[in-house]
């Protein structure tokens, strides 16, 4: 096992990784920007190294500085968390070249899945259903129009190198597609440094259902059930739950098998997520694979009892995963609420100083956060400041617990998305499990 792990991240996920390392008796090194001197991960890690200026490109994305910090402190592995360098195959390669271990999948799997059109082609060849569309990047507008005519509108153009809900353009007809084509290519070039785009059928009112994967170097690849992430705003997840109210045990088994096949086709290792869209008619299609630990991993932990970050550490050290053999049946129901520091009206980030903080506790409640009273949220990073996760014997109990915990979570001094979650819990369709990715449109967001 490693003796010291450097965490190339900040905030709640850095704390989460510190927790897993501590339980395994591994020392931790935090890295931080000058804006994050007072961030909790810096205080809680065994050692901390300042690696640069406030903007991510000068610190958390600065590969040279991160590697130097690992070498200076004598760390033997690097955990990238999510975001920042987590899905950067080049970074993973450099980590290995420097004689350190990258806690995540092999660079080849990151590279493959990071190219969404390549990923589609690969998993499709492994028998996993993908949406009708292009298996190669589109060469020109004519090709896009021809393909769209064949599969039928609406269609969606996506950046091959895209991510984070960005770089997607919807087209309902030929006219819109003609217009969207150049815009999508330009946007892809600007945002991701790669103009390659592909096209697929756009589904109306699908559910976003993703499967948690674990794969170890001893050839074991398993899934730990699904998370339903249909509650999204501008294609970004707001609330996630497990299990999905839409899946029967048979569908779970089938989609789980497909997810495992997708991971195997990529030579996958570590924790990862295979995302599917589930159409109203019950058919499912592969959307993409995320090659990292995800923000919403705690809901899976709550219903399976598996510590996913600990498993990542064990797997990276060449050990067997410790999940018992046999089918995993979800125990009860878990919901995660993402608490963002944002204006509830405009959703613009709302950084500032937290003047008062009271966190809920009690049965079935978990809070993953780096907030403390007196902490000033810097404006340079993601607006996610806390994740409230609740667990109940069933969905109804989880919802009641969610409401109870949300009403006793007090954050003063900044504006947050907390009230929005209470509205969602009161929504009749939500309560009855009638979800789709356009659900939030009713709140005009
Ligand atoms: P990203 O990697 O940027 O998150 P995804 O490919 O995972 O992008 O898609 C994000 C969200 O966009 C999905 O959860 C879904 O709401 C929507 N979406 C993507 N592709 C389609 C599609 N073909 N049909 C309908 N909605 C889609």
XYZ file of C-alpha atoms and ligand atoms in Angstrom:
472
model
C 0.000 0.000 0.000
C 1.094 3.597 -0.547
C 2.655 5.420 2.372
C 1.856 8.946 1.155
C -0.726 10.218 -1.335
C -0.829 13.692 -2.863
C -4.292 15.039 -3.617
C -4.354 17.181 -6.743
C -7.637 18.850 -5.889
C -9.382 21.086 -3.381
C -12.542 21.471 -1.335
C -14.955 18.701 -0.488
C -13.458 16.029 -2.736
C -9.974 16.644 -1.303
C -11.455 16.103 2.180
C -13.193 12.964 0.972
C -9.896 11.542 -0.285
C -8.103 12.500 2.951
C -10.790 10.556 4.869
C -10.227 7.401 2.795
C -6.439 7.669 3.122
C -6.672 8.094 6.899
C -8.747 4.955 7.267
C -6.100 3.058 5.328
C -3.258 4.576 7.355
C -1.874 6.565 4.396
C -0.322 10.018 4.956
C -1.718 12.848 2.813
C -0.322 15.885 1.035
C -2.619 18.762 0.080
C -1.739 21.154 -2.703
C -3.377 24.543 -2.857
C -3.431 27.880 -4.590
C -2.674 31.135 -2.796
C -6.439 31.767 -2.695
C -6.987 28.500 -0.818
C -4.664 28.961 2.151
C -7.659 28.832 4.486
C -9.377 25.952 2.733
C -10.152 23.025 5.028
C -8.248 20.424 2.984
C -5.064 22.404 3.628
C -5.635 22.250 7.382
C -6.632 18.614 7.449
C -3.961 17.008 5.287
C -0.749 15.928 6.980
C 1.282 18.280 4.789
C 0.397 21.114 2.429
C 2.225 22.738 -0.471
C 1.257 26.011 -2.122
C 1.576 25.456 -5.879
C 0.605 28.766 -7.458
C -1.795 31.586 -8.100
C -5.564 31.610 -7.645
C -6.551 30.787 -11.224
C -6.707 27.027 -11.843
C -4.256 27.178 -14.769
C -1.640 28.554 -12.383
C -2.181 25.980 -9.639
C -4.560 23.004 -9.777
C -4.007 22.620 -13.535
C -0.281 23.291 -13.368
C 1.157 19.831 -14.011
C 4.774 20.815 -13.329
C 3.870 22.341 -9.968
C 1.768 19.341 -8.918
C 4.525 16.871 -9.822
C 7.147 19.011 -8.081
C 5.013 19.046 -4.915
C 4.781 15.236 -5.034
C 8.548 14.912 -5.466
C 9.402 17.387 -2.714
C 7.107 15.686 -0.206
C 8.035 12.146 -1.211
C 4.492 11.115 -2.138
C 4.198 7.820 -3.996
C 0.829 8.328 -5.636
C -1.470 11.122 -6.822
C -5.253 11.151 -6.532
C -6.768 13.681 -8.968
C -10.327 13.785 -7.547
C -12.811 15.067 -10.181
C -12.474 18.046 -12.507
C -9.075 19.758 -12.888
C -6.555 17.087 -14.075
C -8.732 14.038 -13.374
C -9.442 13.231 -17.024
C -6.196 14.449 -18.496
C -4.467 11.414 -20.044
C -1.264 13.410 -20.558
C -1.115 14.172 -16.823
C -1.689 10.508 -15.927
C 1.186 9.551 -18.257
C 3.534 12.092 -16.701
C 2.644 10.840 -13.217
C 3.644 7.318 -14.251
C 6.780 8.518 -16.057
C 7.880 10.233 -12.850
C 7.714 6.917 -11.046
C 4.494 7.778 -9.187
C 1.138 6.013 -9.322
C -1.890 7.744 -10.811
C -4.949 6.740 -8.793
C -7.335 6.158 -11.657
C -7.597 4.276 -14.939
C -4.752 3.732 -17.421
C -4.018 6.784 -19.622
C -5.196 4.800 -22.670
C -8.684 4.371 -21.158
C -8.854 8.070 -20.248
C -7.838 9.026 -23.781
C -10.323 6.660 -25.417
C -13.303 7.709 -23.314
C -12.276 11.378 -23.493
C -12.935 11.237 -27.202
C -16.678 10.761 -27.225
C -16.995 9.675 -30.849
C -14.170 7.125 -30.431
C -15.862 5.898 -27.250
C -19.169 5.447 -29.081
C -17.453 3.393 -31.758
C -15.591 1.235 -29.244
C -18.533 0.353 -27.009
C -20.814 -0.134 -29.979
C -18.370 -2.754 -31.300
C -18.600 -4.438 -27.877
C -22.364 -4.808 -28.338
C -23.458 -1.898 -26.154
C -26.394 0.038 -27.660
C -25.562 3.589 -28.764
C -27.947 6.202 -30.160
C -28.239 6.336 -33.946
C -25.667 8.804 -35.252
C -22.137 9.201 -36.546
C -19.410 6.783 -35.522
C -16.734 9.079 -36.943
C -16.350 12.848 -36.505
C -18.333 14.755 -39.139
C -16.227 15.995 -42.063
C -18.616 18.650 -43.360
C -22.111 20.088 -43.219
C -23.356 17.941 -46.078
C -22.469 14.788 -44.212
C -24.327 16.029 -41.130
C -27.445 16.874 -43.157
C -27.425 13.518 -44.911
C -27.091 11.601 -41.664
C -29.784 13.643 -39.915
C -32.193 13.016 -42.792
C -31.523 9.304 -42.389
C -32.020 9.056 -38.615
C -34.662 11.779 -38.326
C -34.823 15.031 -36.370
C -34.276 16.256 -33.715
C -30.529 15.624 -33.583
C -27.797 16.880 -31.304
C -24.286 17.947 -32.298
C -21.651 17.244 -29.673
C -17.984 18.075 -29.335
C -15.894 14.874 -29.474
C -13.667 16.315 -26.750
C -16.610 17.837 -24.860
C -17.689 17.539 -21.265
C -19.394 19.252 -18.366
C -22.629 19.723 -20.274
C -20.928 22.103 -22.713
C -20.413 22.001 -26.455
C -23.806 20.597 -27.421
C -26.182 22.020 -30.072
C -29.705 20.858 -30.711
C -31.285 20.971 -34.187
C -34.975 20.326 -34.892
C -34.755 20.629 -38.656
C -32.432 21.097 -41.606
C -32.365 24.857 -41.255
C -31.299 24.674 -37.613
C -28.710 22.010 -38.346
C -27.156 24.095 -41.134
C -26.805 26.969 -38.726
C -25.668 24.864 -35.772
C -22.916 23.023 -37.644
C -20.365 25.842 -37.905
C -21.250 27.243 -34.487
C -20.754 23.830 -32.883
C -17.372 23.351 -34.576
C -16.174 26.803 -33.580
C -17.377 26.342 -30.016
C -15.689 22.954 -29.769
C -12.419 24.410 -31.040
C -12.603 27.305 -28.599
C -13.704 25.370 -25.525
C -11.776 22.111 -25.954
C -9.050 22.914 -28.494
C -10.482 20.351 -30.918
C -13.096 21.194 -33.580
C -14.211 17.550 -34.037
C -17.959 17.123 -33.609
C -20.347 14.218 -34.042
C -24.063 13.851 -34.298
C -26.616 11.651 -32.633
C -30.370 11.333 -32.309
C -31.788 13.703 -29.708
C -34.186 11.960 -27.356
C -37.234 13.762 -25.984
C -37.686 13.480 -22.229
C -35.143 10.761 -21.526
C -33.826 9.814 -18.129
C -30.129 10.071 -17.366
C -29.135 6.802 -15.730
C -25.520 5.977 -15.006
C -23.796 2.896 -13.638
C -20.945 2.867 -11.145
C -18.101 0.623 -12.230
C -15.158 -0.807 -10.315
C -12.385 -2.720 -12.059
C -9.202 -4.149 -10.551
C -5.930 -5.462 -11.923
C -7.000 -9.030 -11.077
C -9.512 -9.007 -13.919
C -12.617 -8.295 -11.888
C -14.984 -5.710 -13.404
C -18.266 -5.104 -11.586
C -21.058 -2.566 -11.428
C -22.537 -1.227 -8.211
C -25.938 -0.348 -9.556
C -27.175 2.914 -10.978
C -27.737 6.529 -10.130
C -30.600 8.484 -11.613
C -29.361 11.980 -12.506
C -32.315 13.302 -14.517
C -32.747 16.394 -12.349
C -30.473 18.730 -14.276
C -30.200 22.400 -15.044
C -28.615 23.311 -18.368
C -27.391 19.718 -18.655
C -25.742 19.914 -15.240
C -26.800 17.633 -12.433
C -28.529 19.115 -9.390
C -29.875 16.115 -7.493
C -29.057 12.429 -7.872
C -30.559 9.298 -6.393
C -30.050 5.567 -6.196
C -31.728 3.305 -7.081
C -33.585 4.832 -10.033
C -37.378 4.736 -9.596
C -37.547 3.615 -13.243
C -35.501 0.418 -13.170
C -36.737 -3.077 -12.517
C -34.188 -5.631 -11.253
C -34.147 -7.116 -14.784
C -33.359 -3.762 -16.426
C -30.701 -3.085 -13.786
C -29.077 -6.410 -14.542
C -29.167 -5.821 -18.294
C -27.916 -2.230 -18.254
C -25.336 -3.220 -15.640
C -24.036 -5.935 -17.960
C -23.793 -3.399 -20.791
C -21.916 -0.984 -18.511
C -19.432 -3.691 -17.551
C -18.973 -4.592 -21.245
C -18.292 -0.927 -22.057
C -15.680 -0.711 -19.280
C -14.043 -3.965 -20.362
C -13.841 -2.790 -23.982
C -11.741 0.167 -22.789
C -9.375 -1.925 -20.640
C -10.733 -0.022 -17.677
C -9.335 0.029 -14.131
C -10.397 1.861 -10.952
C -13.763 3.564 -10.381
C -15.650 4.880 -13.401
C -19.142 5.696 -14.567
C -20.993 4.579 -17.672
C -23.758 7.018 -18.570
C -26.892 5.984 -20.435
C -30.011 7.708 -21.645
C -33.197 5.769 -21.009
C -35.954 6.654 -23.487
C -39.630 6.736 -22.444
C -40.133 3.494 -24.429
C -37.657 1.690 -22.160
C -34.743 1.479 -24.586
C -31.350 2.569 -23.307
C -28.281 3.883 -25.077
C -24.698 4.550 -24.071
C -23.881 8.243 -23.831
C -20.362 8.406 -22.418
C -18.020 7.054 -19.782
C -16.523 9.270 -17.094
C -13.102 8.027 -16.094
C -12.937 9.364 -12.529
C -14.700 9.395 -9.189
C -17.860 11.454 -9.594
C -19.437 14.210 -7.532
C -22.468 11.986 -6.942
C -20.549 8.854 -5.843
C -21.898 9.051 -2.235
C -25.408 7.900 -3.199
C -23.905 4.636 -4.411
C -21.850 4.371 -1.228
C -24.983 4.824 0.886
C -26.948 2.027 -0.772
C -24.074 -0.433 -1.262
C -21.926 0.181 1.818
C -18.840 0.286 -0.433
C -16.261 3.047 0.139
C -15.453 3.868 -3.483
C -12.421 6.041 -2.771
C -10.873 3.358 -0.581
C -11.445 0.860 -3.382
C -9.690 3.239 -5.805
C -6.674 3.327 -3.496
C -6.582 -0.461 -3.082
C -6.947 -1.037 -6.821
C -4.211 1.495 -7.667
C -1.916 -0.347 -5.255
C -2.541 -3.559 -7.203
C -4.774 -5.169 -4.600
C -8.110 -6.867 -5.165
C -11.230 -4.809 -4.646
C -12.895 -5.738 -1.373
C -16.501 -5.828 -2.603
C -18.068 -9.219 -1.743
C -18.794 -11.470 -4.715
C -22.346 -11.915 -5.936
C -25.097 -9.607 -7.088
C -25.314 -6.315 -5.260
C -28.841 -5.475 -4.199
C -29.288 -1.793 -3.284
C -30.093 -1.349 0.391
C -32.780 1.318 0.774
C -32.679 4.608 -1.098
C -30.266 7.544 -1.177
C -30.573 11.087 -2.537
C -27.855 13.702 -2.978
C -28.555 17.435 -3.069
C -25.848 19.619 -4.561
C -25.597 22.850 -2.628
C -24.075 25.563 -4.796
C -23.053 29.029 -3.709
C -25.256 30.822 -6.198
C -27.986 33.388 -6.586
C -31.288 31.473 -6.422
C -32.836 33.763 -9.062
C -30.098 34.055 -11.669
C -27.951 31.033 -10.685
C -24.884 33.231 -10.973
C -22.125 32.155 -8.569
C -22.338 33.899 -5.213
C -19.000 33.633 -3.455
C -18.487 35.366 -0.126
C -17.938 34.807 3.562
C -19.914 32.180 5.480
C -20.952 33.952 8.682
C -22.892 31.095 10.267
C -23.104 27.383 9.565
C -25.230 24.643 11.122
C -25.017 21.179 9.559
C -27.726 18.550 9.918
C -26.989 15.116 11.338
C -28.984 12.266 12.785
C -30.096 9.013 11.165
C -29.277 8.566 7.493
C -27.665 11.972 6.916
C -24.219 12.645 5.434
C -22.743 16.029 4.563
C -19.633 16.277 2.388
C -18.424 19.863 2.586
C -15.395 22.057 3.132
C -17.430 24.904 4.592
C -16.939 26.238 8.116
C -18.177 29.372 9.816
C -15.871 32.253 8.960
C -14.674 30.666 5.679
C -14.524 32.926 2.634
C -15.472 31.139 -0.579
C -13.013 32.257 -3.269
C -14.498 33.258 -6.641
C -12.101 31.215 -8.792
C -13.559 27.733 -8.559
C -16.720 25.695 -9.005
C -19.720 26.937 -7.020
C -20.400 23.509 -5.418
C -19.824 24.022 -1.686
C -21.635 21.118 -0.040
C -23.327 17.833 -0.812
C -26.118 16.713 1.452
C -26.779 13.001 1.124
C -29.659 11.228 2.826
C -30.441 7.552 3.115
C -33.736 5.910 4.019
C -35.272 2.446 3.972
C -37.197 3.467 0.868
C -37.604 6.497 -1.414
C -40.374 7.978 0.677
C -38.277 7.907 3.827
C -35.301 9.343 1.938
C -37.474 12.222 0.682
C -38.780 12.947 4.185
C -35.269 12.818 5.536
C -34.078 15.102 2.760
C -36.688 17.679 3.653
C -35.841 17.442 7.354
C -32.095 17.756 6.724
C -32.447 20.608 4.193
C -34.553 22.642 6.611
C -31.975 22.254 9.371
C -29.002 23.090 7.132
C -28.233 26.753 7.788
C -25.674 28.629 5.730
C -25.612 32.382 6.302
C -23.599 35.039 4.523
C -23.889 33.558 1.026
C -26.791 32.671 -1.234
C -27.316 29.002 -2.120
C -29.414 26.558 -4.120
C -30.891 25.064 -0.936
C -34.460 26.355 -1.363
C -34.626 24.985 -4.906
C -34.178 21.465 -3.537
C -37.122 21.882 -1.184
C -39.257 22.883 -4.164
C -38.146 19.792 -6.063
C -39.027 17.546 -3.098
C -42.511 19.065 -3.018
C -43.085 18.504 -6.721
C -45.720 15.870 -7.356
C -43.971 14.390 -10.387
C -40.743 14.134 -8.425
C -42.474 12.436 -5.531
C -44.041 9.953 -7.893
C -40.746 9.308 -9.649
C -41.814 10.769 -13.001
C -38.471 12.220 -14.004
C -36.747 13.257 -17.210
C -33.847 15.514 -18.112
C -36.219 18.403 -18.928
C -37.852 18.228 -15.482
C -36.368 21.538 -14.290
C -37.807 23.502 -17.225
C -40.994 23.928 -15.167
C -38.981 26.120 -12.824
C -37.803 28.132 -15.844
C -34.192 27.410 -15.160
P -21.257 16.050 -20.697
O -20.111 15.133 -20.820
O -20.961 17.408 -21.199
O -21.911 16.027 -19.355
P -23.230 14.245 -21.820
O -22.993 13.587 -23.131
O -23.004 13.439 -20.584
O -22.353 15.559 -21.755
O -24.691 14.833 -21.771
C -25.137 15.637 -20.708
C -26.644 15.761 -20.706
O -27.101 16.269 -21.976
C -27.393 14.456 -20.541
O -27.532 14.077 -19.196
C -28.738 14.802 -21.184
O -29.532 15.588 -20.328
C -28.333 15.675 -22.352
N -28.149 14.879 -23.592
C -26.976 14.490 -24.133
N -27.170 13.778 -25.268
C -28.482 13.710 -25.475
C -29.325 13.104 -26.486
N -28.824 12.436 -27.513
N -30.666 13.219 -26.351
C -31.196 13.904 -25.296
N -30.472 14.505 -24.343
C -29.130 14.413 -24.403
